[in-house]
Amino acid sequence: MRFAVFGTGVVGRTVAAKLVSLGHDVLLGTRDPAATLARTEPAGTGAPVAPYAAWQAEHPRVGLATFAEAARSAEVLVNATGGRVSVDVLTSVGTEHLDGKVLIDLANPLDFSGGWPPVLDPGNSDSLGELLQRTFPGVRVVKTLNTMNCAVMVDPARVAGDHDVFLSGDDEEAKASVRELLHSFGWPQANILDLGGIRTARGVEMLLPIWLSLTGRLGHADFNFHVQGA
Amino acid sequence: MRFAVFGTGVVGRTVAAKLVSLGHDVLLGTRDPAATLARTEPAGTGAPVAPYAAWQAEHPRVGLATFAEAARSAEVLVNATGGRVSVDVLTSVGTEHLDGKVLIDLANPLDFSGGWPPVLDPGNSDSLGELLQRTFPGVRVVKTLNTMNCAVMVDPARVAGDHDVFLSGDDEEAKASVRELLHSFGWPQANILDLGGIRTARGVEMLLPIWLSLTGRLGHADFNFHVQGA
């Protein structure tokens, strides 16, 4: 399958590397590829990550393109941009490269402007998943994987025991295809919990504040939520 | 120990019954005891529960009093009121019966005015736990147990396997005393996760929307969250 992964941060890179390891074609999307490749400073809002060019050199099978160029030939889109810029990114792609495609939304609308911890915005009466679906009604949004560290997203076995990933979306066929993709990442079917329509994205995005608290208390991010008794 | 439990709904009743079963003295607090006893209609915002008087007849060791009267002689306070009225309830108690005491806050600020599912308000930049601590600085707020059905609160073994209860609060001694109370309810020490200060109440209150989604999908409330890898 041909994937476009929007966002060249650690989440986008981790998912892109997993997808190519499974034999998929992947283009990472960025605003300005030349500028992304020219950066020499470490990137990232949390722990610093290597400049993109250094990572690219180690992952020659991942291509880099503008958001629109990456989306043009892709069958499946992955939103790994910062949640606060996701609408702008998809606007720059254009509905002609969005409509009819599955958009896997991994992003969280965290506002870092007030320092640490970031505030979820919207937080209670809307969600990024709903906003994307509402703004781009032709794309088939599936919210998933946003509730854990990206290393866990693509390698669930690094957390011992049962733990879960959630699915939210209005398109049942899209959710079924994302379920299969998650299964190929190593997620057991029983740990992929379909919560319902895209409105339930609100609940999974609202897991972020406790996730951030737990990361701080535990001193690591190799954990995940499990619904015991489901 | 002498407890005041504010709120005569199913949560307050369930916690009160557990406390008396453990040998504690318990007064349930309500706005107007005569009116509460006179009600003949089923109560509750979710599944209907028996009128208070019928429940009281089966639990003769639980007393009923005004909020202030219940608090006056209590050593520990439990907030099991609807989260949207909790400040009014504590205001009616008065700081003279609050200051220096531990307040175990089980409530969630859910707004049912727009129908189902209710919206959490505040949801992202404040929490009921913080609001209570800020409004009544002399009381020692510990947010806990609000992330599960009340049957699970007092009988964690009804959900098989490891699952967790969270503690949030600024007063370490108060949290230690609540930890012991939870342990007496049946919670293993390893499943009582201290998240930090009262600000972390935000994260646990924000678990409610996904909890509501899960209840709907599973068709029952005998589940709970577990942090796998903690």
mmCIF file with all atom_site columns, C-alpha atoms in Angstrom, chain B residues 2 9 19 40 66-67 94 138 144 161 192:
data_model
loop_
_atom_site.group_PDB
_atom_site.id
_atom_site.type_symbol
_atom_site.label_atom_id
_atom_site.label_alt_id
_atom_site.label_comp_id
_atom_site.label_asym_id
_atom_site.label_entity_id
_atom_site.label_seq_id
_atom_site.pdbx_PDB_ins_code
_atom_site.Cartn_x
_atom_site.Cartn_y
_atom_site.Cartn_z
_atom_site.occupancy
_atom_site.B_iso_or_equiv
_atom_site.pdbx_formal_charge
_atom_site.auth_seq_id
_atom_site.auth_comp_id
_atom_site.auth_asym_id
_atom_site.auth_atom_id
_atom_site.pdbx_PDB_model_num
ATOM 1  C CA . ARG B 1 2   ? -16.434 9.266  61.688 1.00 0.00 ? 2   ARG B CA 1
ATOM 2  C CA . GLY B 1 9   ? -27.367 9.147  45.262 1.00 0.00 ? 9   GLY B CA 1
ATOM 3  C CA . LEU B 1 19  ? -17.825 2.366  55.380 1.00 0.00 ? 19  LEU B CA 1
ATOM 4  C CA . THR B 1 40  ? -41.183 8.378  46.710 1.00 0.00 ? 40  THR B CA 1
ATOM 5  C CA . THR B 1 66  ? -27.932 18.236 56.612 1.00 0.00 ? 66  THR B CA 1
ATOM 6  C CA . PHE B 1 67  ? -24.589 18.678 54.871 1.00 0.00 ? 67  PHE B CA 1
ATOM 7  C CA . GLY B 1 94  ? -19.061 26.302 56.010 1.00 0.00 ? 94  GLY B CA 1
ATOM 8  C CA . GLY B 1 138 ? -8.363  24.898 54.447 1.00 0.00 ? 138 GLY B CA 1
ATOM 9  C CA . THR B 1 144 ? -9.772  9.542  43.872 1.00 0.00 ? 144 THR B CA 1
ATOM 10 C CA . GLY B 1 161 ? -7.061  -8.893 37.061 1.00 0.00 ? 161 GLY B CA 1
ATOM 11 C CA . ILE B 1 192 ? -3.114  2.733  44.048 1.00 0.00 ? 192 ILE B CA 1
#
